[in-house]
PDB file of C-alpha atoms in Angstrom:
ATOM      1  CA  SER A 418     -13.896 -26.657   4.882  1.00 43.00           C
ATOM      2  CA  LEU A 419     -11.297 -29.311   4.259  1.00 48.00           C
ATOM      3  CA  PHE A 420     -14.021 -31.925   3.816  1.00 50.00           C
ATOM      4  CA  ARG A 421     -15.667 -29.952   1.008  1.00 48.00           C
ATOM      5  CA  MET A 422     -12.266 -29.499  -0.609  1.00 47.00           C
ATOM      6  CA  LEU A 423     -11.629 -33.246  -0.538  1.00 49.00           C
ATOM      7  CA  ASP A 424     -15.049 -33.956  -2.037  1.00 50.00           C
ATOM      8  CA  PHE A 425     -14.603 -31.245  -4.624  1.00 44.00           C
ATOM      9  CA  LEU A 426     -11.233 -32.517  -5.765  1.00 45.00           C
ATOM     10  CA  ALA A 427     -12.462 -36.097  -5.856  1.00 48.00           C
ATOM     11  CA  GLU A 428     -15.746 -35.516  -7.664  1.00 47.00           C
ATOM     12  CA  SER A 429     -15.448 -32.410  -9.804  1.00 41.00           C
ATOM     13  CA  SER A 430     -12.400 -32.996 -11.929  1.00 40.00           C
ATOM     14  CA  ASP A 431     -14.708 -33.570 -14.896  1.00 42.00           C
ATOM     15  CA  PRO A 432     -18.102 -31.974 -14.235  1.00 41.00           C
ATOM     16  CA  LYS A 433     -20.893 -32.900 -16.600  1.00 43.00           C
ATOM     17  CA  ALA A 434     -21.927 -30.293 -19.138  1.00 38.00           C
ATOM     18  CA  GLY A 435     -24.968 -28.404 -17.961  1.00 41.00           C
ATOM     19  CA  ASP A 436     -24.382 -29.026 -14.247  1.00 43.00           C
ATOM     20  CA  ALA A 437     -25.377 -25.955 -12.290  1.00 48.00           C
ATOM     21  CA  THR A 438     -24.345 -25.011  -8.796  1.00 63.00           C
ATOM     22  CA  ALA A 439     -25.741 -22.509  -6.345  1.00 87.00           C
ATOM     23  CA  LEU A 440     -22.763 -20.263  -7.121  1.00 90.00           C
ATOM     24  CA  ASP A 441     -23.249 -20.547 -10.873  1.00 92.00           C
ATOM     25  CA  SER A 442     -26.981 -19.909 -10.515  1.00 91.00           C
ATOM     26  CA  ALA A 443     -26.441 -16.908  -8.260  1.00 91.00           C
ATOM     27  CA  LEU A 444     -23.879 -15.375 -10.603  1.00 93.00           C
ATOM     28  CA  ALA A 445     -26.075 -15.972 -13.649  1.00 93.00           C
ATOM     29  CA  ALA A 446     -29.083 -14.434 -11.884  1.00 91.00           C
ATOM     30  CA  TYR A 447     -27.035 -11.402 -10.869  1.00 90.00           C
ATOM     31  CA  ALA A 448     -25.647 -11.043 -14.390  1.00 91.00           C
ATOM     32  CA  ALA A 449     -29.148 -11.057 -15.858  1.00 90.00           C
ATOM     33  CA  ARG A 450     -30.552  -8.428 -13.504  1.00 88.00           C
ATOM     34  CA  ALA A 451     -27.619  -6.019 -13.041  1.00 84.00           C
ATOM     35  CA  ARG A 452     -28.292  -2.786 -14.883  1.00 84.00           C
ATOM     36  CA  ASN A 453     -24.788  -1.394 -15.167  1.00 86.00           C
ATOM     37  CA  PRO A 454     -22.301  -4.120 -16.027  1.00 89.00           C
ATOM     38  CA  GLY A 455     -18.633  -3.412 -15.511  1.00 89.00           C
ATOM     39  CA  PRO A 456     -15.785  -4.508 -13.268  1.00 89.00           C
ATOM     40  CA  LEU A 457     -16.882  -7.095 -10.736  1.00 90.00           C
ATOM     41  CA  PHE A 458     -14.900  -8.676  -7.899  1.00 89.00           C
ATOM     42  CA  LEU A 459     -15.824 -12.215  -6.934  1.00 93.00           C
ATOM     43  CA  ILE A 460     -14.362 -13.380  -3.615  1.00 91.00           C
ATOM     44  CA  SER A 461     -15.035 -17.089  -3.239  1.00 93.00           C
ATOM     45  CA  ASP A 462     -13.496 -20.398  -2.282  1.00 93.00           C
ATOM     46  CA  LEU A 463     -14.892 -21.738  -5.590  1.00 93.00           C
ATOM     47  CA  LEU A 464     -15.492 -25.074  -3.893  1.00 87.00           C
ATOM     48  CA  VAL A 465     -18.227 -26.048  -6.306  1.00 85.00           C
ATOM     49  CA  PRO A 466     -18.210 -28.465  -9.216  1.00 82.00           C
ATOM     50  CA  GLY A 467     -16.718 -26.643 -12.169  1.00 87.00           C
ATOM     51  CA  GLY A 468     -15.134 -23.965  -9.967  1.00 89.00           C
ATOM     52  CA  GLY A 469     -17.835 -21.416 -10.785  1.00 93.00           C
ATOM     53  CA  LYS A 470     -16.736 -21.229 -14.414  1.00 95.00           C
ATOM     54  CA  ALA A 471     -20.300 -21.261 -15.769  1.00 94.00           C
ATOM     55  CA  GLY A 472     -21.311 -18.405 -13.487  1.00 94.00           C
ATOM     56  CA  LEU A 473     -18.261 -16.372 -14.439  1.00 96.00           C
ATOM     57  CA  ALA A 474     -19.055 -16.963 -18.113  1.00 96.00           C
ATOM     58  CA  ALA A 475     -22.603 -15.725 -17.501  1.00 95.00           C
ATOM     59  CA  LEU A 476     -21.225 -12.559 -15.910  1.00 95.00           C
ATOM     60  CA  ALA A 477     -18.871 -11.921 -18.826  1.00 96.00           C
ATOM     61  CA  GLY A 478     -21.661 -12.692 -21.285  1.00 95.00           C
ATOM     62  CA  HIS A 479     -23.676  -9.842 -19.796  1.00 95.00           C
ATOM     63  CA  GLY A 480     -20.832  -7.350 -20.036  1.00 95.00           C
ATOM     64  CA  HIS A 481     -19.286  -7.734 -16.601  1.00 94.00           C
ATOM     65  CA  GLU A 482     -15.521  -7.837 -16.187  1.00 94.00           C
ATOM     66  CA  PRO A 483     -14.848 -10.563 -13.596  1.00 95.00           C
ATOM     67  CA  ASN A 484     -11.899 -10.258 -11.225  1.00 92.00           C
ATOM     68  CA  VAL A 485     -11.567 -13.526  -9.328  1.00 94.00           C
ATOM     69  CA  ILE A 486     -10.191 -13.538  -5.795  1.00 91.00           C
ATOM     70  CA  HIS A 487      -9.859 -17.195  -4.890  1.00 94.00           C
ATOM     71  CA  ALA A 488      -9.819 -17.379  -1.092  1.00 94.00           C
ATOM     72  CA  LEU A 489      -8.925 -20.579   0.744  1.00 94.00           C
ATOM     73  CA  ALA A 490      -8.307 -21.068   4.452  1.00 93.00           C
ATOM     74  CA  PRO A 491      -4.798 -22.037   5.574  1.00 94.00           C
ATOM     75  CA  ASP A 492      -6.037 -25.495   6.597  1.00 91.00           C
ATOM     76  CA  GLU A 493      -7.517 -25.987   3.133  1.00 91.00           C
ATOM     77  CA  LEU A 494      -4.161 -25.141   1.568  1.00 92.00           C
ATOM     78  CA  ASP A 495      -1.996 -27.141   3.949  1.00 91.00           C
ATOM     79  CA  PRO A 496      -4.014 -29.327   6.319  1.00 90.00           C
ATOM     80  CA  ALA A 497      -2.381 -30.456   9.535  1.00 88.00           C
ATOM     81  CA  LEU A 498      -4.110 -33.819   9.655  1.00 87.00           C
ATOM     82  CA  THR A 499      -2.733 -37.321  10.056  1.00 88.00           C
ATOM     83  CA  GLY A 500      -4.037 -40.725  11.010  1.00 91.00           C
ATOM     84  CA  GLU A 501      -7.450 -42.365  10.902  1.00 92.00           C
ATOM     85  CA  LEU A 502      -9.998 -39.562  10.716  1.00 89.00           C
ATOM     86  CA  LYS A 503     -13.688 -38.949  10.445  1.00 90.00           C
ATOM     87  CA  LEU A 504     -14.268 -35.584   8.803  1.00 84.00           C
ATOM     88  CA  VAL A 505     -17.690 -33.951   9.010  1.00 86.00           C
ATOM     89  CA  ASP A 506     -18.727 -31.191   6.609  1.00 77.00           C
ATOM     90  CA  ARG A 507     -20.096 -28.291   8.678  1.00 71.00           C
ATOM     91  CA  GLU A 508     -22.404 -27.197   5.901  1.00 66.00           C
ATOM     92  CA  THR A 509     -23.977 -30.511   4.938  1.00 73.00           C
ATOM     93  CA  GLY A 510     -23.334 -32.760   7.939  1.00 80.00           C
ATOM     94  CA  THR A 511     -21.942 -35.415   5.608  1.00 84.00           C
ATOM     95  CA  ALA A 512     -19.198 -37.529   7.179  1.00 90.00           C
ATOM     96  CA  ARG A 513     -16.294 -39.369   5.610  1.00 89.00           C
ATOM     97  CA  GLU A 514     -13.764 -41.666   7.220  1.00 91.00           C
ATOM     98  CA  LEU A 515     -10.282 -41.682   5.765  1.00 87.00           C
ATOM     99  CA  THR A 516      -6.656 -42.357   6.502  1.00 89.00           C
ATOM    100  CA  VAL A 517      -4.340 -39.400   6.081  1.00 89.00           C
ATOM    101  CA  ASP A 518      -0.600 -39.969   5.818  1.00 91.00           C
ATOM    102  CA  GLU A 519       2.193 -37.907   4.279  1.00 91.00           C
ATOM    103  CA  ALA A 520       1.622 -39.453   0.841  1.00 91.00           C
ATOM    104  CA  ALA A 521      -2.075 -38.517   0.976  1.00 90.00           C
ATOM    105  CA  LEU A 522      -1.202 -34.966   2.036  1.00 92.00           C
ATOM    106  CA  THR A 523       1.282 -34.688  -0.822  1.00 92.00           C
ATOM    107  CA  ARG A 524      -1.396 -35.827  -3.306  1.00 92.00           C
ATOM    108  CA  TYR A 525      -3.860 -33.396  -1.746  1.00 92.00           C
ATOM    109  CA  ARG A 526      -1.476 -30.418  -1.958  1.00 93.00           C
ATOM    110  CA  ARG A 527      -0.664 -31.317  -5.572  1.00 94.00           C
ATOM    111  CA  GLY A 528      -4.386 -31.543  -6.351  1.00 94.00           C
ATOM    112  CA  VAL A 529      -5.027 -28.119  -4.824  1.00 94.00           C
ATOM    113  CA  ALA A 530      -2.129 -26.617  -6.789  1.00 95.00           C
ATOM    114  CA  GLU A 531      -3.363 -28.201 -10.039  1.00 95.00           C
ATOM    115  CA  TRP A 532      -6.921 -27.049  -9.378  1.00 95.00           C
ATOM    116  CA  ARG A 533      -5.787 -23.479  -8.721  1.00 96.00           C
ATOM    117  CA  ALA A 534      -3.543 -23.563 -11.803  1.00 97.00           C
ATOM    118  CA  ASP A 535      -6.503 -24.732 -13.904  1.00 96.00           C
ATOM    119  CA  LEU A 536      -8.659 -21.892 -12.587  1.00 96.00           C
ATOM    120  CA  ALA A 537      -5.860 -19.381 -13.179  1.00 96.00           C
ATOM    121  CA  SER A 538      -5.414 -20.633 -16.746  1.00 97.00           C
ATOM    122  CA  HIS A 539      -9.152 -20.554 -17.374  1.00 97.00           C
ATOM    123  CA  CYS A 540      -9.382 -16.977 -16.152  1.00 97.00           C
ATOM    124  CA  ALA A 541      -6.249 -15.832 -18.008  1.00 96.00           C
ATOM    125  CA  GLY A 542      -7.580 -17.306 -21.232  1.00 97.00           C
ATOM    126  CA  ARG A 543     -10.593 -15.019 -20.937  1.00 97.00           C
ATOM    127  CA  GLY A 544      -8.761 -11.929 -19.751  1.00 95.00           C
ATOM    128  CA  TRP A 545     -10.074 -12.171 -16.189  1.00 95.00           C
ATOM    129  CA  PRO A 546      -7.592 -11.387 -13.429  1.00 92.00           C
ATOM    130  CA  TYR A 547      -7.230 -14.276 -10.969  1.00 93.00           C
ATOM    131  CA  LEU A 548      -5.694 -13.882  -7.534  1.00 90.00           C
ATOM    132  CA  PRO A 549      -5.269 -16.836  -5.183  1.00 93.00           C
ATOM    133  CA  VAL A 550      -5.212 -15.714  -1.543  1.00 92.00           C
ATOM    134  CA  SER A 551      -5.202 -17.294   1.873  1.00 93.00           C
ATOM    135  CA  THR A 552      -7.797 -16.205   4.386  1.00 92.00           C
ATOM    136  CA  GLY A 553      -4.855 -16.175   6.793  1.00 93.00           C
ATOM    137  CA  THR A 554      -3.562 -13.069   5.013  1.00 89.00           C
ATOM    138  CA  PRO A 555      -4.761  -9.867   6.698  1.00 89.00           C
ATOM    139  CA  PHE A 556      -7.495  -8.217   4.628  1.00 83.00           C
ATOM    140  CA  ASP A 557      -5.659  -4.882   4.383  1.00 82.00           C
ATOM    141  CA  GLU A 558      -2.635  -6.689   2.933  1.00 82.00           C
ATOM    142  CA  VAL A 559      -4.852  -8.344   0.317  1.00 79.00           C
ATOM    143  CA  ILE A 560      -6.371  -4.989  -0.587  1.00 77.00           C
ATOM    144  CA  MET A 561      -3.200  -2.920  -0.520  1.00 76.00           C
ATOM    145  CA  ASN A 562      -0.667  -5.374  -1.917  1.00 73.00           C
ATOM    146  CA  ALA A 563      -2.099  -8.482  -3.475  1.00 65.00           C
ATOM    147  CA  LEU A 564      -4.732  -6.754  -5.611  1.00 69.00           C
ATOM    148  CA  ARG A 565      -2.050  -4.485  -7.045  1.00 76.00           C
ATOM    149  CA  ARG A 566       0.299  -7.390  -7.743  1.00 72.00           C
ATOM    150  CA  GLY A 567      -2.582  -9.292  -9.317  1.00 64.00           C
ATOM    151  CA  GLY A 568      -3.286  -6.392 -11.687  1.00 71.00           C
ATOM    152  CA  MET A 569      -6.795  -5.877 -10.290  1.00 69.00           C
ATOM    153  CA  VAL A 570      -6.214  -2.303  -9.100  1.00 69.00           C
ATOM    154  CA  SER A 571      -3.557   0.276  -9.851  1.00 68.00           C
TER     155      SER A 571
END
C-alpha cells in the first residue's frame, strides 16, 4: 500500500544491523530447510526495512541463486493523491495524516526511484538478476517479455 511505502521510505533508509523482518526470517528459514538449492524467483514488493537484503543473503549463503522480481502497484509508483489526507495502512490499521502537494509527490517519486536503484545495485553487485515491475503489467507480459529482458530466462 502507499502508506507502507511512505513509512518504509521514511524509516528504513538506514536500518540497524541485525534488524530482522518477517520477509527476512521467512527467506532465511526457507534457505535453511530447502534440500535442493538452485535458481529461486522472489516476487515481492520488498516493503520491509532493509528491502529483504538479509533474507536474500541467507538464500545465497545456502546455495540458492536469487532472481528478484520487485513488484509495486501503479499507485505505489505514481500516486494520484493531493491535499490534506489521512492514509490508513490496510495491513496494520495505522493511520497518518499528511499534506500531499506536487513537491511532495516529486520527492516521493524520487525516493522510490532511488530505493529501486539501490536494490538493483545491491542485487547486481552479487550477481542476482533484479527486475522492477508494475502489478499493472499483465502477468503474461511479465513472464514472456520482462523476464527475458531482465536476463532471468532465455
